[in-house]
Every structure is written in C-alpha cells, then in structure tokens.
Amino acid sequence: MIRLLRLLCCLCSLCFFLLTMAPAHAAESIFQYNQHLGRGINLGNALDAPKESEWGVTLQADYFRLIKEAGFDHVRLPVRWETHCAGTAPYTIDPAFFERVDWAIAEARRNQLMIVVNMHHHEAFEKDPDGQKERFLAMWRQIAERYREAPPEVAFEIYNEPSKNIDAQKWNDFFGEALKIVRRTNHDRCVVVGPVQWNSIDQLPSLELPADPQLLVTVHYYQPFHFTHQGASWAGPESTKWLGTKWTGSPTEIAAIAADFAKAAAWGEAHHRPIYLGEFGAFSKADIDSRALWTAAVSRQAAARGFSSAYWEFCSGFGAYDPEAKEWRKPLLDALLRRK
Ligand code: GLC
C-alpha cells in the first residue's frame, strides 16, 4: 500500500513537473500567440549588418534585460544570413554565426522575451530570386533544423520586406516552399510572413497563403515616408529635401494612419489571420516631438486593432535607447509603452 502511495506520489510530482515545464504558448491559437507577442522592439543594425558591429551595433546581454525591464514583450531579431553562408551547395551557414544567433535567442528567453528571428537583407536573392532559390531554401532548412527544439516563444520570419525582383507571384511560390521545409522539422511553430513591396499594407491582397493555422501576417509602416525617412541616406538623395518635416498629430494625419490600418485589419478579418506590425519608426533626423507623437499614434492605432507590433529600432538611427548616455529616450519609450 505504502509502495503504491509512493508510486502515485511520484507520478503526481512528475505530472506537476511536466505541466509546469510545458511551454507557455504551445497549444494556443495564433491569435492568442499574437496577443502574447504584444509590444516589441527590433534589435536592428546588429546582425542584419554585413558583419555585426559594422553598422555600429554590437548586441549585449544587457540590452535584453533593459528591453524586458522597460516593459516590452518581445524582440525581433533581424539576421543577415547571406554574408555567413557559403555561395555553393550545400550552402553551409557558418557555425560561429549560428552560435551568435543561439546566444541572442538564449538571452531573449532568459529575460522572458519572445523573439522573432528573421532573414534580412539577402541582397543576391532580391536581385536574382530564381538563381538564389536553392540557396535561400537551403538556409531555411538549416535554420529550421537548428531551432527545431526551441520553445514556441521563438518565431521564424521567412523574409523581411520582399522587394526588387521578388514579385508577388514569386514570393507566394517561394514562401510556400520555404514553409514546407520549415514544417518538416517545426510542425506548429509560429511563422511570420508579409506581402511584397517592403511588406506594404497595400500589397496584402497579393499575398496567397497556404492553409496553415500557425501563420502570422506582418506589415511595416513608415507613412508619411517623407516624414519618417527625412535625411535617411538610404532613402535616396531627395530625402535631404524632406528635412524639417513635422508631424503634429492633426485629425487629418491621424485619420491617414487609421485608414491604412483599417485596410490591414479588414484583410486580416477576411482571411482570418492576425496582424503583426513588425516595423514602424521615424528616423532621428526628424524632431523628437514629432517622432514621439507619430510613434504614440501608430502604436496606439495598432494596439486598438489587436495588432502586435515592434518598433524599428532599439539603439541605432531610429533608436528608442541611447547607447552612449545609456538611457532610454523617454518621449519615445513613453510613446511606445503607454497603454491605450
Ligand atoms: C527596413 C530595412 C532597414 C531599414 C528600415 C528603415 O527594415 O531593412 O535596413 O533601416 O527598413 O528604413
């Protein structure tokens, strides 16, 4: 009898252990998952540079703690795999680079942050999608295999802002193939996908998705572009002419954001897909008051429609955090985290 009781006790504690160890987001719907993703921030200009540090950002363990303590729910990790991947078959990804990504994922999880790991700036793929297809798929085979045991709080995003020669037809095709590869090893991991033309809301109707229940649809928002990208060298020479553009939060300006987000929300409802605003931000050449007003408006409009979101970005040109002063830029942080 005592033995039986002991056995029962052991079984109970084992069950309890297994239950408490069960990943928090394993069985939930993609809509619940999106709610948990909540508000996040992009760790931009670090692993998406040709080599980390080349664009002035080297990830530090402290960044994850700061982000968690500020009140964010997740980080989005832009990763340029291309410059760390062999140019010929079997297109092996550099093990040292994989270890760096492992470390970033581990730091996010250690700080109870969810994390979206993407593929960013595969320039050869954007130029010659057909020629690079095999390499692109080989990269996803390796990434998916490497993180097959990762907890469900780790999401994959197949490609950031498909553009240039990746048109809608190609993208639907390539995404479908990449997803099949990912699903061989990651049966129900959240996979993020967005439309062509830099994940633009207007291109949502061109996105054709397979019947997979764990897809989260992403869009990016930088409108009005001449405000958010004033003085941004990569936006072309005319961006200097936009310097001085303000954003005041007038009813017309707010209505423009509302109209754009209403389109995204309507598409999401019609296709029964949750929406993730994976990037939005205004470059530091704009004045801080305008940036804070715009950031607050976009962030609130997204939350009001049930979108999760991630600000672009943590500590570089759009930075909500000032790495030299080692402090948050308060107006931006408040704009991002003020609830409702
Ligand atoms: C896109 C680009 C990134 C850029 C950002 C804002 O994510 O990939 O490099 O900084 O948009 O323009």
mmCIF file of C-alpha atoms and ligand atoms in Angstrom:
data_model
loop_
_atom_site.group_PDB
_atom_site.id
_atom_site.type_symbol
_atom_site.label_atom_id
_atom_site.label_comp_id
_atom_site.label_asym_id
_atom_site.label_seq_id
_atom_site.Cartn_x
_atom_site.Cartn_y
_atom_site.Cartn_z
ATOM 1 C CA MET A 1 0.000 0.000 0.000
ATOM 2 C CA ILE A 2 2.758 2.380 1.029
ATOM 3 C CA ARG A 3 4.611 1.472 -2.125
ATOM 4 C CA LEU A 4 1.502 2.213 -4.181
ATOM 5 C CA LEU A 5 1.096 5.580 -2.454
ATOM 6 C CA ARG A 6 4.741 6.388 -3.097
ATOM 7 C CA LEU A 7 4.349 5.456 -6.739
ATOM 8 C CA LEU A 8 1.244 7.669 -7.016
ATOM 9 C CA CYS A 9 3.118 10.486 -5.340
ATOM 10 C CA CYS A 10 5.986 10.132 -7.781
ATOM 11 C CA LEU A 11 3.606 10.096 -10.729
ATOM 12 C CA CYS A 12 1.821 13.193 -9.413
ATOM 13 C CA SER A 13 5.019 15.136 -8.962
ATOM 14 C CA LEU A 14 6.191 14.050 -12.397
ATOM 15 C CA CYS A 15 2.923 15.297 -13.901
ATOM 16 C CA PHE A 16 3.221 18.546 -11.981
ATOM 17 C CA PHE A 17 6.805 18.943 -13.180
ATOM 18 C CA LEU A 18 5.847 18.263 -16.774
ATOM 19 C CA LEU A 19 2.905 20.652 -16.593
ATOM 20 C CA THR A 20 4.946 23.496 -15.145
ATOM 21 C CA MET A 21 7.679 22.823 -17.688
ATOM 22 C CA ALA A 22 5.206 22.852 -20.579
ATOM 23 C CA PRO A 23 5.926 25.806 -22.845
ATOM 24 C CA ALA A 24 3.500 28.626 -22.123
ATOM 25 C CA HIS A 25 2.376 29.079 -25.686
ATOM 26 C CA ALA A 26 2.364 25.542 -27.016
ATOM 27 C CA ALA A 27 -1.328 24.897 -27.535
ATOM 28 C CA GLU A 28 -2.672 28.352 -28.130
ATOM 29 C CA SER A 29 -4.161 29.723 -31.302
ATOM 30 C CA ILE A 30 -2.147 32.045 -33.496
ATOM 31 C CA PHE A 31 -4.468 34.865 -32.352
ATOM 32 C CA GLN A 32 -3.594 34.235 -28.696
ATOM 33 C CA TYR A 33 0.064 33.953 -29.663
ATOM 34 C CA ASN A 34 -0.142 37.364 -31.307
ATOM 35 C CA GLN A 35 -1.613 38.844 -28.128
ATOM 36 C CA HIS A 36 1.341 37.479 -26.160
ATOM 37 C CA LEU A 37 3.773 38.928 -28.676
ATOM 38 C CA GLY A 38 2.259 42.274 -27.678
ATOM 39 C CA ARG A 39 4.743 45.112 -27.942
ATOM 40 C CA GLY A 40 8.296 44.615 -29.055
ATOM 41 C CA ILE A 41 11.360 46.281 -30.413
ATOM 42 C CA ASN A 42 13.726 45.450 -33.272
ATOM 43 C CA LEU A 43 17.360 44.776 -32.446
ATOM 44 C CA GLY A 44 18.189 46.431 -35.760
ATOM 45 C CA ASN A 45 21.535 47.250 -37.388
ATOM 46 C CA ALA A 46 23.325 44.490 -35.463
ATOM 47 C CA LEU A 47 23.094 41.011 -37.017
ATOM 48 C CA ASP A 48 21.489 42.490 -40.151
ATOM 49 C CA ALA A 49 24.692 44.414 -40.974
ATOM 50 C CA PRO A 50 27.070 42.605 -43.351
ATOM 51 C CA LYS A 51 29.065 41.772 -40.208
ATOM 52 C CA GLU A 52 27.913 42.528 -36.678
ATOM 53 C CA SER A 53 29.326 45.872 -35.403
ATOM 54 C CA GLU A 54 29.855 47.209 -38.952
ATOM 55 C CA TRP A 55 26.776 49.397 -38.555
ATOM 56 C CA GLY A 56 27.719 50.466 -35.040
ATOM 57 C CA VAL A 57 25.673 47.994 -33.017
ATOM 58 C CA THR A 58 27.081 45.010 -31.128
ATOM 59 C CA LEU A 59 24.442 43.079 -29.216
ATOM 60 C CA GLN A 60 24.949 42.908 -25.473
ATOM 61 C CA ALA A 61 23.300 40.742 -22.852
ATOM 62 C CA ASP A 62 22.265 43.885 -21.046
ATOM 63 C CA TYR A 63 20.121 45.018 -23.974
ATOM 64 C CA PHE A 64 17.721 42.141 -23.447
ATOM 65 C CA ARG A 65 17.415 42.929 -19.742
ATOM 66 C CA LEU A 66 16.806 46.619 -20.443
ATOM 67 C CA ILE A 67 14.143 45.802 -23.002
ATOM 68 C CA LYS A 68 12.386 43.409 -20.647
ATOM 69 C CA GLU A 69 12.586 45.781 -17.689
ATOM 70 C CA ALA A 70 11.174 48.643 -19.770
ATOM 71 C CA GLY A 71 8.070 46.514 -20.311
ATOM 72 C CA PHE A 72 8.363 45.050 -23.814
ATOM 73 C CA ASP A 73 7.068 41.558 -24.547
ATOM 74 C CA HIS A 74 9.331 40.560 -27.406
ATOM 75 C CA VAL A 75 12.293 41.395 -29.600
ATOM 76 C CA ARG A 76 12.519 40.997 -33.345
ATOM 77 C CA LEU A 77 15.980 39.902 -34.422
ATOM 78 C CA PRO A 78 16.890 40.887 -37.997
ATOM 79 C CA VAL A 79 19.554 38.487 -39.287
ATOM 80 C CA ARG A 80 21.603 38.718 -42.487
ATOM 81 C CA TRP A 81 22.344 35.038 -43.077
ATOM 82 C CA GLU A 82 23.626 35.671 -46.597
ATOM 83 C CA THR A 83 27.028 37.006 -45.608
ATOM 84 C CA HIS A 84 27.556 33.999 -43.325
ATOM 85 C CA CYS A 85 26.508 31.323 -45.779
ATOM 86 C CA ALA A 86 28.571 29.541 -48.436
ATOM 87 C CA GLY A 87 27.879 30.540 -52.043
ATOM 88 C CA THR A 88 27.864 26.945 -53.289
ATOM 89 C CA ALA A 89 25.921 23.818 -52.325
ATOM 90 C CA PRO A 90 25.266 22.673 -49.648
ATOM 91 C CA TYR A 91 25.308 26.381 -48.686
ATOM 92 C CA THR A 92 26.571 25.783 -45.179
ATOM 93 C CA ILE A 93 25.891 28.536 -42.649
ATOM 94 C CA ASP A 94 28.968 29.494 -40.633
ATOM 95 C CA PRO A 95 28.759 27.620 -37.281
ATOM 96 C CA ALA A 96 30.230 30.602 -35.396
ATOM 97 C CA PHE A 97 27.447 32.825 -36.709
ATOM 98 C CA PHE A 98 24.836 30.249 -35.743
ATOM 99 C CA GLU A 99 26.301 30.315 -32.232
ATOM 100 C CA ARG A 100 25.864 34.074 -32.104
ATOM 101 C CA VAL A 101 22.194 33.718 -33.058
ATOM 102 C CA ASP A 102 21.835 30.885 -30.480
ATOM 103 C CA TRP A 103 23.206 33.279 -27.888
ATOM 104 C CA ALA A 104 20.745 36.045 -28.822
ATOM 105 C CA ILE A 105 17.806 33.632 -28.640
ATOM 106 C CA ALA A 106 19.004 32.340 -25.274
ATOM 107 C CA GLU A 107 19.337 35.882 -23.910
ATOM 108 C CA ALA A 108 15.821 36.731 -25.049
ATOM 109 C CA ARG A 109 14.430 33.628 -23.353
ATOM 110 C CA ARG A 110 16.500 34.157 -20.207
ATOM 111 C CA ASN A 111 14.749 37.508 -19.925
ATOM 112 C CA GLN A 112 11.333 36.023 -20.724
ATOM 113 C CA LEU A 113 11.095 37.852 -24.010
ATOM 114 C CA MET A 114 9.528 36.211 -27.028
ATOM 115 C CA ILE A 115 11.680 36.515 -30.140
ATOM 116 C CA VAL A 116 11.043 36.691 -33.877
ATOM 117 C CA VAL A 117 14.106 35.533 -35.832
ATOM 118 C CA ASN A 118 14.030 36.575 -39.461
ATOM 119 C CA MET A 119 16.054 36.574 -42.668
ATOM 120 C CA HIS A 120 17.036 40.165 -43.552
ATOM 121 C CA HIS A 121 18.904 41.710 -46.499
ATOM 122 C CA HIS A 122 19.587 38.681 -48.684
ATOM 123 C CA GLU A 123 20.665 41.013 -51.470
ATOM 124 C CA ALA A 124 21.533 38.393 -54.069
ATOM 125 C CA PHE A 125 18.086 36.834 -53.570
ATOM 126 C CA GLU A 126 16.339 40.167 -54.175
ATOM 127 C CA LYS A 127 18.380 40.672 -57.365
ATOM 128 C CA ASP A 128 18.073 37.152 -58.733
ATOM 129 C CA PRO A 129 15.348 35.239 -56.890
ATOM 130 C CA ASP A 130 15.339 32.249 -59.243
ATOM 131 C CA GLY A 131 19.123 31.918 -59.233
ATOM 132 C CA GLN A 132 19.217 32.105 -55.434
ATOM 133 C CA LYS A 133 16.186 29.952 -54.698
ATOM 134 C CA GLU A 134 18.117 26.807 -53.867
ATOM 135 C CA ARG A 135 20.410 28.717 -51.532
ATOM 136 C CA PHE A 136 17.511 30.519 -49.867
ATOM 137 C CA LEU A 137 15.713 27.222 -49.232
ATOM 138 C CA ALA A 138 18.934 25.572 -48.026
ATOM 139 C CA MET A 139 19.348 28.343 -45.470
ATOM 140 C CA TRP A 140 15.843 27.748 -44.127
ATOM 141 C CA ARG A 141 16.464 24.009 -43.994
ATOM 142 C CA GLN A 142 19.457 24.647 -41.729
ATOM 143 C CA ILE A 143 17.806 27.328 -39.596
ATOM 144 C CA ALA A 144 14.688 25.216 -39.065
ATOM 145 C CA GLU A 145 16.741 22.154 -38.207
ATOM 146 C CA ARG A 146 18.914 24.075 -35.750
ATOM 147 C CA TYR A 147 15.967 25.523 -33.814
ATOM 148 C CA ARG A 148 13.570 22.601 -34.051
ATOM 149 C CA GLU A 149 13.727 22.122 -30.269
ATOM 150 C CA ALA A 150 13.444 25.824 -29.449
ATOM 151 C CA PRO A 151 10.447 26.776 -27.304
ATOM 152 C CA PRO A 152 7.342 28.076 -29.076
ATOM 153 C CA GLU A 153 8.165 31.621 -27.945
ATOM 154 C CA VAL A 154 10.696 31.617 -30.789
ATOM 155 C CA ALA A 155 9.026 32.511 -34.106
ATOM 156 C CA PHE A 156 10.525 32.416 -37.612
ATOM 157 C CA GLU A 157 10.011 35.134 -40.205
ATOM 158 C CA ILE A 158 10.815 33.850 -43.681
ATOM 159 C CA TYR A 159 11.932 37.071 -45.323
ATOM 160 C CA ASN A 160 11.990 40.743 -44.383
ATOM 161 C CA GLU A 161 10.401 43.112 -46.888
ATOM 162 C CA PRO A 162 10.439 41.067 -50.113
ATOM 163 C CA SER A 163 11.052 43.617 -52.866
ATOM 164 C CA LYS A 164 13.049 44.424 -56.037
ATOM 165 C CA ASN A 165 12.798 41.364 -58.309
ATOM 166 C CA ILE A 166 10.710 39.322 -55.883
ATOM 167 C CA ASP A 167 7.234 39.939 -57.261
ATOM 168 C CA ALA A 168 4.023 38.664 -55.680
ATOM 169 C CA GLN A 169 3.828 35.502 -57.756
ATOM 170 C CA LYS A 170 7.416 34.522 -56.996
ATOM 171 C CA TRP A 171 7.008 35.384 -53.350
ATOM 172 C CA ASN A 172 3.876 33.264 -52.901
ATOM 173 C CA ASP A 173 5.701 30.394 -54.533
ATOM 174 C CA PHE A 174 8.982 30.795 -52.597
ATOM 175 C CA PHE A 175 7.252 31.328 -49.299
ATOM 176 C CA GLY A 176 5.156 28.187 -49.812
ATOM 177 C CA GLU A 177 8.278 26.141 -50.489
ATOM 178 C CA ALA A 178 10.182 27.572 -47.544
ATOM 179 C CA LEU A 179 7.214 26.883 -45.265
ATOM 180 C CA LYS A 180 7.077 23.241 -46.373
ATOM 181 C CA ILE A 181 10.742 22.886 -45.452
ATOM 182 C CA VAL A 182 10.234 24.560 -42.074
ATOM 183 C CA ARG A 183 7.209 22.384 -41.332
ATOM 184 C CA ARG A 184 9.238 19.179 -41.768
ATOM 185 C CA THR A 185 11.040 19.980 -38.515
ATOM 186 C CA ASN A 186 8.862 22.627 -36.839
ATOM 187 C CA HIS A 187 5.290 21.351 -37.057
ATOM 188 C CA ASP A 188 3.477 24.136 -35.289
ATOM 189 C CA ARG A 189 5.962 26.940 -34.764
ATOM 190 C CA CYS A 190 4.643 30.442 -35.465
ATOM 191 C CA VAL A 191 5.875 31.540 -38.903
ATOM 192 C CA VAL A 192 5.653 35.205 -39.869
ATOM 193 C CA VAL A 193 5.049 36.268 -43.461
ATOM 194 C CA GLY A 194 4.352 39.619 -45.093
ATOM 195 C CA PRO A 195 3.465 40.882 -48.567
ATOM 196 C CA VAL A 196 5.816 42.176 -51.260
ATOM 197 C CA GLN A 197 6.928 45.789 -51.771
ATOM 198 C CA TRP A 198 8.547 46.083 -48.379
ATOM 199 C CA ASN A 199 5.666 44.450 -46.503
ATOM 200 C CA SER A 200 3.282 47.152 -47.610
ATOM 201 C CA ILE A 201 -0.335 47.105 -46.439
ATOM 202 C CA ASP A 202 -1.495 47.815 -49.980
ATOM 203 C CA GLN A 203 0.063 44.557 -51.140
ATOM 204 C CA LEU A 204 -1.818 42.335 -48.667
ATOM 205 C CA PRO A 205 -4.348 41.351 -51.364
ATOM 206 C CA SER A 206 -1.493 39.856 -53.428
ATOM 207 C CA LEU A 207 -0.439 37.506 -50.614
ATOM 208 C CA GLU A 208 -1.615 33.927 -51.119
ATOM 209 C CA LEU A 209 -1.128 31.743 -48.098
ATOM 210 C CA PRO A 210 -1.327 28.004 -47.633
ATOM 211 C CA ALA A 211 -3.922 26.627 -45.211
ATOM 212 C CA ASP A 212 -1.541 26.624 -42.259
ATOM 213 C CA PRO A 213 -3.046 27.658 -38.906
ATOM 214 C CA GLN A 214 0.201 28.999 -37.409
ATOM 215 C CA LEU A 215 0.925 31.870 -39.790
ATOM 216 C CA LEU A 216 1.173 35.421 -38.527
ATOM 217 C CA VAL A 217 0.916 38.120 -41.189
ATOM 218 C CA THR A 218 3.239 41.095 -40.945
ATOM 219 C CA VAL A 219 3.190 44.596 -42.404
ATOM 220 C CA HIS A 220 5.588 47.519 -41.977
ATOM 221 C CA TYR A 221 4.562 51.139 -41.606
ATOM 222 C CA TYR A 222 6.623 54.246 -42.337
ATOM 223 C CA GLN A 223 3.980 56.691 -43.629
ATOM 224 C CA PRO A 224 4.285 59.540 -44.405
ATOM 225 C CA PHE A 225 7.634 58.353 -45.763
ATOM 226 C CA HIS A 226 8.972 61.883 -46.292
ATOM 227 C CA PHE A 227 8.468 62.437 -42.563
ATOM 228 C CA THR A 228 9.842 59.111 -41.217
ATOM 229 C CA HIS A 229 12.767 58.957 -43.662
ATOM 230 C CA GLN A 230 13.815 62.601 -43.775
ATOM 231 C CA GLY A 231 17.606 62.775 -44.075
ATOM 232 C CA ALA A 232 17.910 58.974 -44.378
ATOM 233 C CA SER A 233 20.751 58.431 -46.875
ATOM 234 C CA TRP A 234 19.448 55.008 -47.997
ATOM 235 C CA ALA A 235 16.095 56.590 -48.960
ATOM 236 C CA GLY A 236 17.768 58.473 -51.848
ATOM 237 C CA PRO A 237 19.172 61.969 -52.394
ATOM 238 C CA GLU A 238 15.763 63.675 -52.174
ATOM 239 C CA SER A 239 15.498 62.642 -48.516
ATOM 240 C CA THR A 240 17.593 65.695 -47.578
ATOM 241 C CA LYS A 241 14.863 67.908 -49.062
ATOM 242 C CA TRP A 242 12.415 66.411 -46.593
ATOM 243 C CA LEU A 243 14.425 67.627 -43.587
ATOM 244 C CA GLY A 244 12.315 69.750 -41.264
ATOM 245 C CA THR A 245 9.078 67.867 -41.999
ATOM 246 C CA LYS A 246 6.983 67.787 -38.852
ATOM 247 C CA TRP A 247 4.180 65.542 -37.707
ATOM 248 C CA THR A 248 1.731 67.202 -35.354
ATOM 249 C CA GLY A 249 -0.955 64.607 -34.755
ATOM 250 C CA SER A 250 -3.649 66.643 -36.517
ATOM 251 C CA PRO A 251 -7.007 64.922 -37.175
ATOM 252 C CA THR A 252 -6.056 64.541 -40.866
ATOM 253 C CA GLU A 253 -2.714 62.937 -40.018
ATOM 254 C CA ILE A 254 -4.332 60.566 -37.527
ATOM 255 C CA ALA A 255 -7.082 59.705 -39.992
ATOM 256 C CA ALA A 256 -4.476 58.712 -42.587
ATOM 257 C CA ILE A 257 -2.962 56.132 -40.215
ATOM 258 C CA ALA A 258 -6.427 54.937 -39.201
ATOM 259 C CA ALA A 259 -7.404 54.447 -42.848
ATOM 260 C CA ASP A 260 -4.241 52.454 -43.617
ATOM 261 C CA PHE A 261 -4.617 50.242 -40.544
ATOM 262 C CA ALA A 262 -8.322 49.733 -41.236
ATOM 263 C CA LYS A 263 -7.291 48.186 -44.577
ATOM 264 C CA ALA A 264 -4.874 45.807 -42.846
ATOM 265 C CA ALA A 265 -7.458 44.899 -40.205
ATOM 266 C CA ALA A 266 -10.136 44.262 -42.830
ATOM 267 C CA TRP A 267 -7.779 41.988 -44.772
ATOM 268 C CA GLY A 268 -6.917 40.139 -41.557
ATOM 269 C CA GLU A 269 -10.573 39.604 -40.722
ATOM 270 C CA ALA A 270 -11.498 38.488 -44.218
ATOM 271 C CA HIS A 271 -8.644 35.955 -44.278
ATOM 272 C CA HIS A 272 -8.825 35.045 -40.619
ATOM 273 C CA ARG A 273 -5.186 35.978 -39.964
ATOM 274 C CA PRO A 274 -3.757 38.029 -37.086
ATOM 275 C CA ILE A 275 -1.586 41.030 -37.939
ATOM 276 C CA TYR A 276 1.911 41.880 -36.694
ATOM 277 C CA LEU A 277 3.200 45.396 -37.325
ATOM 278 C CA GLY A 278 6.801 44.181 -37.469
ATOM 279 C CA GLU A 279 8.424 47.577 -38.111
ATOM 280 C CA PHE A 280 7.474 51.218 -37.675
ATOM 281 C CA GLY A 281 9.620 54.172 -36.706
ATOM 282 C CA ALA A 282 10.804 57.678 -37.564
ATOM 283 C CA PHE A 283 14.491 58.383 -38.201
ATOM 284 C CA SER A 284 16.415 60.567 -35.758
ATOM 285 C CA LYS A 285 16.738 63.446 -38.251
ATOM 286 C CA ALA A 286 13.092 64.314 -37.526
ATOM 287 C CA ASP A 287 12.462 66.397 -34.400
ATOM 288 C CA ILE A 288 11.839 64.411 -31.238
ATOM 289 C CA ASP A 289 8.382 65.890 -30.518
ATOM 290 C CA SER A 290 7.110 64.886 -33.942
ATOM 291 C CA ARG A 291 8.685 61.451 -33.608
ATOM 292 C CA ALA A 292 7.095 60.869 -30.217
ATOM 293 C CA LEU A 293 3.652 61.997 -31.419
ATOM 294 C CA TRP A 294 3.832 59.801 -34.520
ATOM 295 C CA THR A 295 5.167 56.804 -32.594
ATOM 296 C CA ALA A 296 2.416 57.095 -29.978
ATOM 297 C CA ALA A 297 -0.271 57.427 -32.633
ATOM 298 C CA VAL A 298 0.936 54.432 -34.668
ATOM 299 C CA SER A 299 1.490 52.280 -31.615
ATOM 300 C CA ARG A 300 -1.976 53.044 -30.233
ATOM 301 C CA GLN A 301 -3.749 52.555 -33.521
ATOM 302 C CA ALA A 302 -2.074 49.176 -33.875
ATOM 303 C CA ALA A 303 -2.981 48.078 -30.342
ATOM 304 C CA ALA A 304 -6.566 49.243 -30.764
ATOM 305 C CA ARG A 305 -6.944 46.837 -33.698
ATOM 306 C CA GLY A 306 -5.339 43.901 -31.897
ATOM 307 C CA PHE A 307 -2.095 44.058 -33.919
ATOM 308 C CA SER A 308 1.120 43.141 -32.144
ATOM 309 C CA SER A 309 3.968 45.498 -33.008
ATOM 310 C CA ALA A 310 7.721 46.066 -32.930
ATOM 311 C CA TYR A 311 9.357 49.479 -33.104
ATOM 312 C CA TRP A 312 12.245 49.978 -35.541
ATOM 313 C CA GLU A 313 14.633 50.026 -33.640
ATOM 314 C CA PHE A 314 16.449 49.765 -30.312
ATOM 315 C CA CYS A 315 19.728 51.743 -30.289
ATOM 316 C CA SER A 316 20.769 52.938 -33.760
ATOM 317 C CA GLY A 317 19.493 55.668 -36.111
ATOM 318 C CA PHE A 318 15.844 55.305 -35.044
ATOM 319 C CA GLY A 319 16.880 54.312 -31.525
ATOM 320 C CA ALA A 320 14.439 54.425 -28.641
ATOM 321 C CA TYR A 321 17.504 53.820 -26.463
ATOM 322 C CA ASP A 322 20.617 55.995 -26.387
ATOM 323 C CA PRO A 323 23.592 53.633 -26.013
ATOM 324 C CA GLU A 324 26.054 56.440 -25.265
ATOM 325 C CA ALA A 325 24.048 58.075 -22.493
ATOM 326 C CA LYS A 326 22.921 54.559 -21.516
ATOM 327 C CA GLU A 327 19.325 55.651 -21.163
ATOM 328 C CA TRP A 328 16.008 55.377 -22.930
ATOM 329 C CA ARG A 329 14.841 58.334 -24.971
ATOM 330 C CA LYS A 330 11.933 58.949 -22.660
ATOM 331 C CA PRO A 331 9.492 60.537 -25.158
ATOM 332 C CA LEU A 332 9.871 57.540 -27.486
ATOM 333 C CA LEU A 333 9.671 54.948 -24.728
ATOM 334 C CA ASP A 334 6.547 56.577 -23.315
ATOM 335 C CA ALA A 335 5.043 56.740 -26.762
ATOM 336 C CA LEU A 336 5.663 53.019 -27.221
ATOM 337 C CA LEU A 337 4.583 51.701 -23.866
ATOM 338 C CA ARG A 338 1.773 53.942 -22.708
ATOM 339 C CA ARG A 339 -1.209 51.639 -22.563
ATOM 340 C CA LYS A 340 -4.162 52.968 -24.566
HETATM 341 C C1 GLC B 1 13.967 48.052 -43.352
HETATM 342 C C2 GLC B 1 15.390 47.899 -43.736
HETATM 343 C C3 GLC B 1 16.257 48.509 -42.692
HETATM 344 C C4 GLC B 1 15.921 49.972 -42.552
HETATM 345 C C5 GLC B 1 14.474 50.088 -42.139
HETATM 346 C C6 GLC B 1 14.043 51.536 -42.101
HETATM 347 O O1 GLC B 1 13.769 47.136 -42.362
HETATM 348 O O2 GLC B 1 15.667 46.552 -43.905
HETATM 349 O O3 GLC B 1 17.597 48.343 -43.011
HETATM 350 O O4 GLC B 1 16.741 50.603 -41.622
HETATM 351 O O5 GLC B 1 13.629 49.395 -43.017
HETATM 352 O O6 GLC B 1 14.232 52.151 -43.343
#
